PDB file of C-alpha atoms in Angstrom:
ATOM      1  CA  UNK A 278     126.854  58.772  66.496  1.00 61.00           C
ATOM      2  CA  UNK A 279     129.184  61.994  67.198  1.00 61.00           C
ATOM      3  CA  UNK A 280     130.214  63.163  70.428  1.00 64.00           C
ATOM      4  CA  UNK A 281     130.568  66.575  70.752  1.00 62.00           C
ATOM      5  CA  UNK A 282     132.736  68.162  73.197  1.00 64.00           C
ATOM      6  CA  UNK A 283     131.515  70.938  74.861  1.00 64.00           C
ATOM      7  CA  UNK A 284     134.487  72.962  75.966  1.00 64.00           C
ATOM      8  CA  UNK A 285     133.768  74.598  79.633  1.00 60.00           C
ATOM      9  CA  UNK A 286     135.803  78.084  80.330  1.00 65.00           C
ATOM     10  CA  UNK A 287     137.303  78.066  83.357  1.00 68.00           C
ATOM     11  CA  UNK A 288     136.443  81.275  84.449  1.00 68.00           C
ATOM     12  CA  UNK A 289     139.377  83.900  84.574  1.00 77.00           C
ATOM     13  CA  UNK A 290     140.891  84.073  88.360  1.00 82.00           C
ATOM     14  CA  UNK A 291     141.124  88.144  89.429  1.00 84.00           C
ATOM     15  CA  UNK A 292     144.886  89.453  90.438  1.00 88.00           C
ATOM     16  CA  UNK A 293     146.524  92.194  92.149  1.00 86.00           C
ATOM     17  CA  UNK A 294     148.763  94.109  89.547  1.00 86.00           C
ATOM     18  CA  UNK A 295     150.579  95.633  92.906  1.00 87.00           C
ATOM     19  CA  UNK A 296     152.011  92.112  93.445  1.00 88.00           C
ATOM     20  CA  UNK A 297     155.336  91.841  91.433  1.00 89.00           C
ATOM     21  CA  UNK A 298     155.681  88.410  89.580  1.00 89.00           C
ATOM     22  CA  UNK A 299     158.652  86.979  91.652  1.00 90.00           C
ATOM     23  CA  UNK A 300     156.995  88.195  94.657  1.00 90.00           C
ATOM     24  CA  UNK A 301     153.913  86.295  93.908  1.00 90.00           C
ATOM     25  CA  UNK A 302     155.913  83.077  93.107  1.00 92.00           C
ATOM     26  CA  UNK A 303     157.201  83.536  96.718  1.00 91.00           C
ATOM     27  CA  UNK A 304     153.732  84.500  98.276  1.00 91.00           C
ATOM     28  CA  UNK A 305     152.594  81.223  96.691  1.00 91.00           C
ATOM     29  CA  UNK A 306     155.285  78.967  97.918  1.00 91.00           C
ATOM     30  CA  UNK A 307     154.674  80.546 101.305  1.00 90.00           C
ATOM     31  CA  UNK A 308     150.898  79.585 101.242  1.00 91.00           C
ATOM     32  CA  UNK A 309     151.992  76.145 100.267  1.00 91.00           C
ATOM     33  CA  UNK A 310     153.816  75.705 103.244  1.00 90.00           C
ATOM     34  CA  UNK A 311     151.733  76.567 105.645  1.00 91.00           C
ATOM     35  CA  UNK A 312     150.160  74.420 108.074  1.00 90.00           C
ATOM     36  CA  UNK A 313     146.895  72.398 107.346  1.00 89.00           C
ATOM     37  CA  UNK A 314     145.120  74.819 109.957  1.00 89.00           C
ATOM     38  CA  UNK A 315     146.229  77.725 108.058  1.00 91.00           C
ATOM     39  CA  UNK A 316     145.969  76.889 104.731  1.00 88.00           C
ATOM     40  CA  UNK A 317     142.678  79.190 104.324  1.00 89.00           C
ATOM     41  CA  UNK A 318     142.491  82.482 105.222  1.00 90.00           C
ATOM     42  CA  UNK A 319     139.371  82.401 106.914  1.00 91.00           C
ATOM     43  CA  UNK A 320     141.038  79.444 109.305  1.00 92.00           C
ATOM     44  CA  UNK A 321     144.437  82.367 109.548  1.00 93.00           C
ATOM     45  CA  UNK A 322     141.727  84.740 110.134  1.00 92.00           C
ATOM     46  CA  UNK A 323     140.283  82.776 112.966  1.00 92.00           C
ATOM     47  CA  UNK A 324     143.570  81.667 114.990  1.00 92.00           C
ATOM     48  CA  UNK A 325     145.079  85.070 115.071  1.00 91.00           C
ATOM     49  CA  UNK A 326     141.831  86.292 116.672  1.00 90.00           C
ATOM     50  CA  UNK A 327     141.483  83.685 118.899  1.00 89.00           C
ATOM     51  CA  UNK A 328     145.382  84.027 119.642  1.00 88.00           C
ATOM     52  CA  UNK A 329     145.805  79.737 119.066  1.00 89.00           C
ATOM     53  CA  UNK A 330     149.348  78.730 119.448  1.00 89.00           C
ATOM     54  CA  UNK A 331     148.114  75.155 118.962  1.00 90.00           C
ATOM     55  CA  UNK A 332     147.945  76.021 115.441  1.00 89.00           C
ATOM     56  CA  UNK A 333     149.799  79.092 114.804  1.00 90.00           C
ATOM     57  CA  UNK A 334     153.698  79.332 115.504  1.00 90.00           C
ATOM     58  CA  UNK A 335     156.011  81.649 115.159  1.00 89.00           C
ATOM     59  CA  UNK A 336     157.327  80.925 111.835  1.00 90.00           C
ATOM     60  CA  UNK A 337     153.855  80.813 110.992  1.00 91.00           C
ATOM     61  CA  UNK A 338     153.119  84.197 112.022  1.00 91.00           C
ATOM     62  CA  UNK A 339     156.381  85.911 110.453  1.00 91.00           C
ATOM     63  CA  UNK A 340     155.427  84.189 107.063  1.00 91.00           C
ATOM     64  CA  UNK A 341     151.436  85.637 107.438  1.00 92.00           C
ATOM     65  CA  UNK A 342     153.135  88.857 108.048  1.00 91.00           C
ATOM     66  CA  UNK A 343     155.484  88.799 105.734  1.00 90.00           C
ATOM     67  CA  UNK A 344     153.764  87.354 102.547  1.00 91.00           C
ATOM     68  CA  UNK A 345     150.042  87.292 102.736  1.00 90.00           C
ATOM     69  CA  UNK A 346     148.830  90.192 105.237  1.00 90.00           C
ATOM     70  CA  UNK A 347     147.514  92.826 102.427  1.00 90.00           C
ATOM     71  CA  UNK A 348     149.541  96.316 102.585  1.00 89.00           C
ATOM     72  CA  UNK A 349     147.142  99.173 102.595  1.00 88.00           C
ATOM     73  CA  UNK A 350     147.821  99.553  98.792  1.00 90.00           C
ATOM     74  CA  UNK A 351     146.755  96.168  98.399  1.00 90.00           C
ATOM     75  CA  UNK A 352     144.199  96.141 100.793  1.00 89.00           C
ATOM     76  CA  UNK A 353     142.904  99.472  98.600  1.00 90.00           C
ATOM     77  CA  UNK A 354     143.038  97.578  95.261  1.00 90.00           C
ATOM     78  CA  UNK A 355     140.964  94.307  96.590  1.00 89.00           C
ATOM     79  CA  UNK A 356     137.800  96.759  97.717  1.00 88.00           C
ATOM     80  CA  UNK A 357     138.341  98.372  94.306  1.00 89.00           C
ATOM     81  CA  UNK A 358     137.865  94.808  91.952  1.00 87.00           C
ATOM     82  CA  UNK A 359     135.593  93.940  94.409  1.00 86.00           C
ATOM     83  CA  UNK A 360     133.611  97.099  93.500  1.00 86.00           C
ATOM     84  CA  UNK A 361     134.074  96.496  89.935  1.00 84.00           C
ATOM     85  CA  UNK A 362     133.097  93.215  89.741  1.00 79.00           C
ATOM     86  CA  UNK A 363     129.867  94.069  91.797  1.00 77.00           C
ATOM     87  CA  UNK A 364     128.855  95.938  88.855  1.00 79.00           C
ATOM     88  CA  UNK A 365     128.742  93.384  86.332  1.00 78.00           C
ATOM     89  CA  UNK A 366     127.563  89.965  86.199  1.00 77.00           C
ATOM     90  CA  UNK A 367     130.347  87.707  86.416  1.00 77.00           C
ATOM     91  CA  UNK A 368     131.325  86.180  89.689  1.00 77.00           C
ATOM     92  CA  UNK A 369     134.631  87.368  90.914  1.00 80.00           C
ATOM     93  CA  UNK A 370     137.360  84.783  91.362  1.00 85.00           C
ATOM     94  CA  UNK A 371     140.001  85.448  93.025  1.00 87.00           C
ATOM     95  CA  UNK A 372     143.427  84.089  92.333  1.00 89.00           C
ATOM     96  CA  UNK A 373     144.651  81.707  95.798  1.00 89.00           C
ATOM     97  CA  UNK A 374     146.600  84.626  97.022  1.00 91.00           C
ATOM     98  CA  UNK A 375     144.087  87.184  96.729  1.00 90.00           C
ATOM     99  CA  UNK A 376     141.733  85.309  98.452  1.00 91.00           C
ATOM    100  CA  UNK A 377     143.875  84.604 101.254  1.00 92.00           C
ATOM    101  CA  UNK A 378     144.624  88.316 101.639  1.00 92.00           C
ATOM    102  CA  UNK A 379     140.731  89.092 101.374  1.00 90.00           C
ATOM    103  CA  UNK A 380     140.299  86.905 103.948  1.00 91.00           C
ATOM    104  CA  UNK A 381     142.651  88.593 106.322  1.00 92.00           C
ATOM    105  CA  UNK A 382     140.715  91.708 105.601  1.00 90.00           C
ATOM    106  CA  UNK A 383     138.696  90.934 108.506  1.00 89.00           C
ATOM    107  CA  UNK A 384     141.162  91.419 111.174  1.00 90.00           C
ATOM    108  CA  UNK A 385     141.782  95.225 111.261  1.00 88.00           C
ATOM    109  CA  UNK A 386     145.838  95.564 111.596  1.00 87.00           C
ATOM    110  CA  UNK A 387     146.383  92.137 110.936  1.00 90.00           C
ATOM    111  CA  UNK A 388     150.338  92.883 110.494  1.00 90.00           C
ATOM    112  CA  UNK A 389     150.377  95.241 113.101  1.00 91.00           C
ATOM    113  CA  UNK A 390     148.436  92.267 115.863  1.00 91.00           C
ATOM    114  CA  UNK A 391     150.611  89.514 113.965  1.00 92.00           C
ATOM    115  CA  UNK A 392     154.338  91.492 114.823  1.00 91.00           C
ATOM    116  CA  UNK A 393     152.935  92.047 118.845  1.00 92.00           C
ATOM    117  CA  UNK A 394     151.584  88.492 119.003  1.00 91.00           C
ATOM    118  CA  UNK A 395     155.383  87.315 117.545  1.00 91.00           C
ATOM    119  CA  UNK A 396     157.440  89.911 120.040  1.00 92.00           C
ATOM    120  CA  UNK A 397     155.403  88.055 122.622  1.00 91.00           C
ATOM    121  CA  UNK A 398     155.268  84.413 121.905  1.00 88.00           C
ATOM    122  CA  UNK A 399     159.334  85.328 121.808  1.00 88.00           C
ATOM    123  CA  UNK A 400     159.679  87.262 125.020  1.00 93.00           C
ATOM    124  CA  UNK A 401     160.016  84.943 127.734  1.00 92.00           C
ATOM    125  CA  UNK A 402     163.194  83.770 125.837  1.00 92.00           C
ATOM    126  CA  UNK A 403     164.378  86.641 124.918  1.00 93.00           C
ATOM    127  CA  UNK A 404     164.610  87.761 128.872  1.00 96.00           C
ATOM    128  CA  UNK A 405     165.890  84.594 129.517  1.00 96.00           C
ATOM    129  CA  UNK A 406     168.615  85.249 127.308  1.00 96.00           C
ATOM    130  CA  UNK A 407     169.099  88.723 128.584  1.00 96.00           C
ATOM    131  CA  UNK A 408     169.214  87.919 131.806  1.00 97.00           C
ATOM    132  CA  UNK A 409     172.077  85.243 131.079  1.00 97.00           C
ATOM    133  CA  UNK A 410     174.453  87.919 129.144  1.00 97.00           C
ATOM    134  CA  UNK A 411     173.707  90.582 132.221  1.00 97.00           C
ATOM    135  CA  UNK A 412     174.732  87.851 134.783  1.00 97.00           C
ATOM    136  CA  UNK A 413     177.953  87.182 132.634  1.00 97.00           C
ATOM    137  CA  UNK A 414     178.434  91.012 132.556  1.00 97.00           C
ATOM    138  CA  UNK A 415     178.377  91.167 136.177  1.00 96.00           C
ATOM    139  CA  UNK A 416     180.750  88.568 137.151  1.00 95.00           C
ATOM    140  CA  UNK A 417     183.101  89.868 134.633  1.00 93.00           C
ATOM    141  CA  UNK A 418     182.916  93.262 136.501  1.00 93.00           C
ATOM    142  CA  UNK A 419     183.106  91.690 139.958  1.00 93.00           C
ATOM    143  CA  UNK A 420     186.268  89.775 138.476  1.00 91.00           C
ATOM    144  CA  UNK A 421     187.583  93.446 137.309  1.00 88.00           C
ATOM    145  CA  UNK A 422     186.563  95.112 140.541  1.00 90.00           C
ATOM    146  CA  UNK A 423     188.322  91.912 143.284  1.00 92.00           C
ATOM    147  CA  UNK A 424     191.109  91.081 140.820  1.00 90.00           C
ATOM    148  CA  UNK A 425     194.936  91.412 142.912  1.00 87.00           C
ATOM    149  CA  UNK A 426     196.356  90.948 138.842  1.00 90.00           C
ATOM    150  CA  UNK A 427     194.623  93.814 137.038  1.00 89.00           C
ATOM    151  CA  UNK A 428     196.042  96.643 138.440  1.00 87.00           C
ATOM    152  CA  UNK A 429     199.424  95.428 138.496  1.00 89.00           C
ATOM    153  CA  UNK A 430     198.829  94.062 134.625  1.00 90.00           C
ATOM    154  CA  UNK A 431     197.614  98.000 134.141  1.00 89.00           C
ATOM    155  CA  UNK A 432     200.533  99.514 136.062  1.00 88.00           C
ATOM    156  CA  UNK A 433     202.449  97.947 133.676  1.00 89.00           C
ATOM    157  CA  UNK A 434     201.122  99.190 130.689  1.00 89.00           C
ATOM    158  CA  UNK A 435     200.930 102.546 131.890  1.00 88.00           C
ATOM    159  CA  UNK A 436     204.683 102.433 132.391  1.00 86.00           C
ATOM    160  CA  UNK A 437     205.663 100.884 129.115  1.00 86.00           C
ATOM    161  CA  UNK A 438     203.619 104.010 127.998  1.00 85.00           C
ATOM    162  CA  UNK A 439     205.360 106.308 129.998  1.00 82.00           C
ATOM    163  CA  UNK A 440     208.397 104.731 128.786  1.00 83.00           C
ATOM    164  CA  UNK A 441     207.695 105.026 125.012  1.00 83.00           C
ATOM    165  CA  UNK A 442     206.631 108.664 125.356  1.00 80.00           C
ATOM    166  CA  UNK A 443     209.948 109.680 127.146  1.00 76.00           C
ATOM    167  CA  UNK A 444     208.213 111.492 130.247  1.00 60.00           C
ATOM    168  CA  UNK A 445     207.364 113.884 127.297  1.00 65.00           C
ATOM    169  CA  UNK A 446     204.075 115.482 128.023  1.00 62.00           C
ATOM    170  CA  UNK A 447     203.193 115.993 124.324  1.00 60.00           C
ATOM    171  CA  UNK A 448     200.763 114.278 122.767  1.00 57.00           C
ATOM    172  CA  UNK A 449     202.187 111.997 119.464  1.00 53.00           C
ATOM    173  CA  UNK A 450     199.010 111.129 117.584  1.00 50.00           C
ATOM    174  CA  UNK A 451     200.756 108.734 115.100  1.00 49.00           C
ATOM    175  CA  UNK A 452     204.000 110.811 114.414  1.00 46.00           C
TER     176      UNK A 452
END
């Protein structure tokens, strides 16, 4: 008795030719890293809406941003094969990366609500930091402003200046 193979075609996955080779390779390391409640879009799609910093952090967001939210070129060619493959009778596939980026398509602006959500999950540190440095700057200046050694450190150098120029009044400017 002879067993015949029957050999099943996988079907042919659908890719964006706007997405440069060695950008893909990095888009698709990126999606590999993600966290488990990430890894689809449609679970991306959901925590940025809901605004979940259980599962999304920062790095998180800046790699979504970066890598897999669709530019408008992009998000232009995905309607477009969708639209073609409407027409005929085979399924569309997408390729990983395209179908994470199709299913970001549902939040209007995703990059745009993805950089706000990341200035803000950063802010409170940020003024923290801030307000550190402008406390340093002000004791500095109060240091400047009740300091007995800075003028007389200054009234020095303005008379070893007076003293290199000669009492001249003209200006040198490297000569």
């Amino acid at each position: 008795v002879a067993v015949v193979k029957k050999e099943v075609k996988k079907p042919k996955t659908v890719k964006l030719s706007s997405i440069a080779q060695e950008q893909r390779f990095q888009i698709e390391v990126c999606l590999r890293t993600l966290p488990v409640g990430l890894n689809t879009g449609s679970k991306a799609a959901r925590a940025i809406q809901d605004l979940d910093r259980s599962i999304m952090s920062c790095e998180a967001m800046s790699s979504l941003r970066r890598f897999l939210c669709p530019t408008d070129e992009q998000e232009q060619e995905l309607r477009a094969k969708r639209r073609e493959r409407s027409e005929t009778p085979e399924p569309l596939i997408w390729d990983p990366v395209e179908q994470y980026m199709e299913e970001l398509l549902v939040i209007s602006g995703c990059s745009l609500r993805l950089g706000c959500w990341e200035f803000l999950y950063n802010l409170s540190e940020r003024l923290a930091q801030l307000q550190e440095n402008l406390q340093r700057f002000e004791r500095m200046v109060r240091c400047f402003l009740t300091s007995t050694e800075i003028p007389f450190l200054l009234s020095l150098v303005l008379a070893f200046g007076n003293y290199l120029n000669g009492g001249k009044n003209e200006k040198r400017l490297g000569r």
